Tab-separated table of C-alpha atoms in Angstrom:
chain	number	residue	atom	x	y	z
K	1	UNK	CA	-16.728	16.564	6.858
K	2	UNK	CA	-14.699	14.539	4.375
K	3	UNK	CA	-16.225	14.543	0.395
K	4	UNK	CA	-16.002	11.278	-1.665
K	5	UNK	CA	-15.913	11.732	-5.651
K	6	UNK	CA	-15.465	9.196	-7.502
K	7	UNK	CA	-15.165	10.303	-11.525
K	8	UNK	CA	-16.057	7.727	-14.331
K	9	UNK	CA	-13.906	7.116	-17.242
K	10	UNK	CA	-10.318	8.638	-17.756
K	11	UNK	CA	-9.355	11.921	-16.076
K	12	UNK	CA	-6.877	14.626	-17.601
K	13	UNK	CA	-4.053	14.747	-15.659
K	14	UNK	CA	-3.890	18.541	-15.955
K	15	UNK	CA	-7.459	18.755	-15.121
K	16	UNK	CA	-6.848	16.398	-11.949
K	17	UNK	CA	-4.591	19.330	-11.109
K	18	UNK	CA	-6.830	22.741	-11.609
K	19	UNK	CA	-9.673	20.586	-9.488
K	20	UNK	CA	-7.444	19.797	-6.580
K	21	UNK	CA	-5.801	23.194	-6.662
K	22	UNK	CA	-8.880	25.718	-6.906
K	23	UNK	CA	-10.103	23.175	-3.887
K	24	UNK	CA	-7.354	22.993	-1.639
K	25	UNK	CA	-7.893	27.122	-1.858
K	26	UNK	CA	-11.605	26.275	-0.804
K	27	UNK	CA	-10.568	24.481	1.952
K	28	UNK	CA	-8.036	26.821	3.074
K	29	UNK	CA	-10.475	29.526	3.359
K	30	UNK	CA	-13.208	27.666	4.593
K	31	UNK	CA	-15.395	27.160	2.195
K	32	UNK	CA	-15.637	24.007	0.911
K	33	UNK	CA	-15.134	20.890	3.419
K	34	UNK	CA	-11.954	18.193	3.058
K	35	UNK	CA	-12.542	15.551	0.150
K	36	UNK	CA	-11.100	12.095	-1.441
K	37	UNK	CA	-11.019	11.855	-5.126
K	38	UNK	CA	-11.150	9.059	-6.813
K	39	UNK	CA	-10.177	8.773	-10.399
K	40	UNK	CA	-8.456	6.402	-12.915
K	41	UNK	CA	-6.059	8.609	-15.971
K	42	UNK	CA	-4.919	8.026	-19.449
K	43	UNK	CA	-1.701	6.630	-19.642
K	44	UNK	CA	0.945	9.221	-18.398
K	45	UNK	CA	4.360	9.436	-16.303
K	46	UNK	CA	4.483	12.131	-13.672
K	47	UNK	CA	7.800	13.698	-12.007
K	48	UNK	CA	8.210	14.073	-8.257
K	49	UNK	CA	10.392	16.892	-7.533
K	50	UNK	CA	13.266	14.622	-6.622
K	51	UNK	CA	13.087	12.817	-10.290
K	52	UNK	CA	16.195	12.374	-12.189
K	53	UNK	CA	16.548	12.423	-15.668
K	54	UNK	CA	18.145	9.391	-16.611
K	55	UNK	CA	15.109	7.751	-14.861
K	56	UNK	CA	12.916	8.128	-17.728
K	57	UNK	CA	13.950	5.645	-19.872
K	58	UNK	CA	11.407	5.671	-22.903
K	59	UNK	CA	8.522	8.861	-23.207
K	60	UNK	CA	5.590	6.944	-24.397
K	61	UNK	CA	3.350	8.449	-23.051
K	62	UNK	CA	3.641	12.059	-21.422
K	63	UNK	CA	5.480	13.391	-19.005
K	64	UNK	CA	3.849	15.994	-16.579
K	65	UNK	CA	6.965	18.056	-13.950
K	66	UNK	CA	4.443	17.955	-10.802
K	67	UNK	CA	5.069	19.583	-7.336
K	68	UNK	CA	4.662	16.528	-5.008
K	69	UNK	CA	7.411	14.535	-3.121
K	70	UNK	CA	8.643	11.827	-5.079
K	71	UNK	CA	10.349	11.020	-8.260
K	72	UNK	CA	8.518	9.411	-11.626
K	73	UNK	CA	5.444	7.226	-11.388
K	74	UNK	CA	3.185	6.071	-14.251
K	75	UNK	CA	-0.322	6.554	-14.191
K	76	UNK	CA	-2.864	4.825	-16.437
K	77	UNK	CA	-6.036	2.521	-16.633
K	78	UNK	CA	-6.462	-0.158	-13.498
K	79	UNK	CA	-4.768	2.013	-11.269
K	80	UNK	CA	-6.983	4.044	-8.524
K	81	UNK	CA	-5.680	7.224	-8.025
K	82	UNK	CA	-6.479	8.855	-4.725
K	83	UNK	CA	-6.489	11.943	-3.970
K	84	UNK	CA	-6.589	13.888	-0.309
K	85	UNK	CA	-6.998	17.219	0.190
K	86	UNK	CA	-7.248	17.401	4.182
K	87	UNK	CA	-6.449	20.395	6.221
K	88	UNK	CA	-3.674	20.096	8.162
K	89	UNK	CA	-4.128	22.926	9.972
K	90	UNK	CA	-7.012	21.183	12.221
K	91	UNK	CA	-5.057	17.526	12.006
K	92	UNK	CA	-1.631	18.600	12.672
K	93	UNK	CA	0.735	20.149	10.619
K	94	UNK	CA	2.851	16.744	10.632
K	95	UNK	CA	4.329	15.686	6.734
K	96	UNK	CA	5.881	12.371	7.928
K	97	UNK	CA	2.899	11.553	9.931
K	98	UNK	CA	0.743	12.219	7.352
K	99	UNK	CA	2.309	10.236	5.182
K	100	UNK	CA	2.552	6.959	7.967
K	101	UNK	CA	-1.302	7.342	7.994
K	102	UNK	CA	-2.080	7.100	4.135
K	103	UNK	CA	0.320	3.930	3.881
K	104	UNK	CA	-1.413	2.213	7.208
K	105	UNK	CA	-5.316	2.877	5.541
K	106	UNK	CA	-3.418	1.541	2.340
K	107	UNK	CA	-2.285	-1.652	4.448
K	108	UNK	CA	-5.472	-1.822	6.126
K	109	UNK	CA	-7.927	-2.301	2.994
K	110	UNK	CA	-5.287	-4.569	0.865
K	111	UNK	CA	-6.137	-6.530	4.127
K	112	UNK	CA	-9.583	-6.766	3.721
K	113	UNK	CA	-8.432	-8.834	0.476
K	114	UNK	CA	-6.631	-11.119	2.095
K	115	UNK	CA	-3.336	-9.653	0.828
K	116	UNK	CA	-0.626	-8.623	3.693
K	117	UNK	CA	1.044	-5.309	2.467
K	118	UNK	CA	3.508	-3.463	3.821
K	119	UNK	CA	5.919	-0.691	4.416
K	120	UNK	CA	10.017	-0.794	3.709
K	121	UNK	CA	12.887	1.175	5.993
K	122	UNK	CA	14.189	3.844	2.763
K	123	UNK	CA	11.614	3.256	0.621
K	124	UNK	CA	8.203	5.002	0.154
K	125	UNK	CA	4.527	3.844	-0.588
K	126	UNK	CA	3.035	0.035	-0.073
K	127	UNK	CA	5.107	-3.059	-0.982
K	128	UNK	CA	4.131	-7.004	-1.123
K	129	UNK	CA	7.010	-9.540	-0.448
K	130	UNK	CA	7.487	-11.807	-3.334
K	131	UNK	CA	9.240	-15.341	-2.087
K	132	UNK	CA	7.766	-16.365	-5.438
K	133	UNK	CA	9.982	-14.890	-7.338
K	134	UNK	CA	13.923	-15.188	-7.354
K	135	UNK	CA	15.984	-12.325	-4.882
K	136	UNK	CA	18.108	-9.744	-4.906
K	137	UNK	CA	21.821	-10.293	-5.522
K	138	UNK	CA	22.483	-10.041	-2.459
K	139	UNK	CA	20.296	-12.424	-1.490
K	140	UNK	CA	17.331	-10.475	-0.272
K	141	UNK	CA	13.512	-11.216	-0.857
K	142	UNK	CA	12.133	-9.852	-3.661
K	143	UNK	CA	9.538	-6.766	-3.253
K	144	UNK	CA	7.074	-5.609	-5.362
K	145	UNK	CA	5.007	-2.067	-4.935
K	146	UNK	CA	1.318	-2.066	-4.911
K	147	UNK	CA	0.537	1.462	-4.119
K	148	UNK	CA	2.724	5.370	-4.187
K	149	UNK	CA	2.227	7.833	-1.785
K	150	UNK	CA	3.622	11.232	-3.471
K	151	UNK	CA	1.401	14.354	-1.029
K	152	UNK	CA	2.092	18.330	-1.672
K	153	UNK	CA	0.685	20.461	0.722
K	154	UNK	CA	-0.369	24.253	-0.019
K	155	UNK	CA	-0.401	26.636	3.039
K	156	UNK	CA	-1.349	23.152	5.016
K	157	UNK	CA	-3.990	21.604	2.889
K	158	UNK	CA	-3.082	18.423	0.960
K	159	UNK	CA	-3.249	17.217	-2.056
K	160	UNK	CA	-1.933	15.071	-5.043
K	161	UNK	CA	-1.893	11.087	-3.051
K	162	UNK	CA	-1.688	7.604	-3.627
K	163	UNK	CA	-2.176	5.413	-6.657
K	164	UNK	CA	-3.012	1.674	-5.867
K	165	UNK	CA	-2.464	-0.716	-8.811
K	166	UNK	CA	-5.441	-2.550	-9.098
K	167	UNK	CA	-5.719	-4.144	-12.784
K	168	UNK	CA	-3.275	-1.671	-15.104
K	169	UNK	CA	-0.820	-2.661	-17.705
K	170	UNK	CA	2.317	-3.042	-15.885
K	171	UNK	CA	4.108	-2.946	-18.665
K	172	UNK	CA	4.115	0.856	-19.512
K	173	UNK	CA	6.336	0.898	-15.856
K	174	UNK	CA	9.023	-0.176	-17.807
K	175	UNK	CA	9.001	3.690	-19.775
K	176	UNK	CA	10.606	4.724	-15.700
K	177	UNK	CA	12.498	3.639	-13.389
K	178	UNK	CA	9.583	3.940	-10.949
K	179	UNK	CA	10.311	5.963	-7.638
K	180	UNK	CA	14.059	6.154	-8.716
K	181	UNK	CA	14.553	2.259	-7.424
K	182	UNK	CA	15.942	-0.759	-9.139
K	183	UNK	CA	15.637	-4.085	-8.291
K	184	UNK	CA	12.816	-4.416	-6.880
K	185	UNK	CA	9.212	-4.422	-9.526
K	186	UNK	CA	5.504	-3.676	-9.253
K	187	UNK	CA	2.370	-5.632	-9.254
K	188	UNK	CA	-0.980	-5.511	-9.001
K	189	UNK	CA	-4.017	-6.662	-6.909
K	190	UNK	CA	-4.752	-9.086	-10.830
K	191	UNK	CA	-1.523	-9.374	-11.347
K	192	UNK	CA	-1.148	-11.108	-7.596
K	193	UNK	CA	-4.181	-13.913	-8.533
K	194	UNK	CA	-6.897	-11.645	-6.610
K	195	UNK	CA	-10.455	-10.789	-8.705
K	196	UNK	CA	-10.391	-7.782	-7.445
K	197	UNK	CA	-11.900	-4.957	-8.932
K	198	UNK	CA	-12.218	-0.086	-8.713
K	199	UNK	CA	-15.506	-0.790	-7.046
K	200	UNK	CA	-14.418	-3.356	-4.606
K	201	UNK	CA	-11.309	-1.152	-3.595
K	202	UNK	CA	-13.741	1.885	-3.404
K	203	UNK	CA	-15.194	0.289	-0.728
K	204	UNK	CA	-12.487	-0.950	1.600
K	205	UNK	CA	-10.890	2.026	1.487
K	206	UNK	CA	-14.057	4.371	2.777
K	207	UNK	CA	-14.918	1.723	4.851
K	208	UNK	CA	-11.125	1.999	6.380
K	209	UNK	CA	-10.725	5.777	5.918
K	210	UNK	CA	-12.343	6.747	9.327
K	211	UNK	CA	-10.061	4.687	11.892
K	212	UNK	CA	-6.814	6.540	9.957
K	213	UNK	CA	-8.097	10.308	9.634
K	214	UNK	CA	-11.241	10.402	12.144
């Protein structure tokens, strides 16, 4: 049984971490169900365990150190944050498989809007090819990230998770090197010309979830 929780308004980052830590402990103890929590945050940057100081270009928003995997990323209004608190003790203790399932879930959800997204070798997250933009200097087609993934485990229960860009202010990414990757950019559903709202995304996320997390 997975509980779905949707929070209205903007949820503070420290509040979110405290909630997740408490829920993860309860899941491990067997006193609470697994959960998927959908939130939005005020503008902020988070630094994962691989974050490099030089990738923080302009700390124009609060910076939160976090134990999730990955480097620097941005969270803010117009971005759906999906916190996944799942018990890998019963789902299989395989972090790589979990990340792959999360990526496949998001790709399937985005396909419901007619968007073809993909994963890319060596780059965690979900990407969209941009043949409409100039290629990189080596001739490689540019790809823009539409969803970032960073998870943490405690006693084999996951938390943190995924951010999907619905319609955030993409200029807010200029204060960091997103995920430590230069050249490629970031995009959103609305930036790609898709008139998708947060509630629309929530519906398709829930519809596709059981396919990848039975």
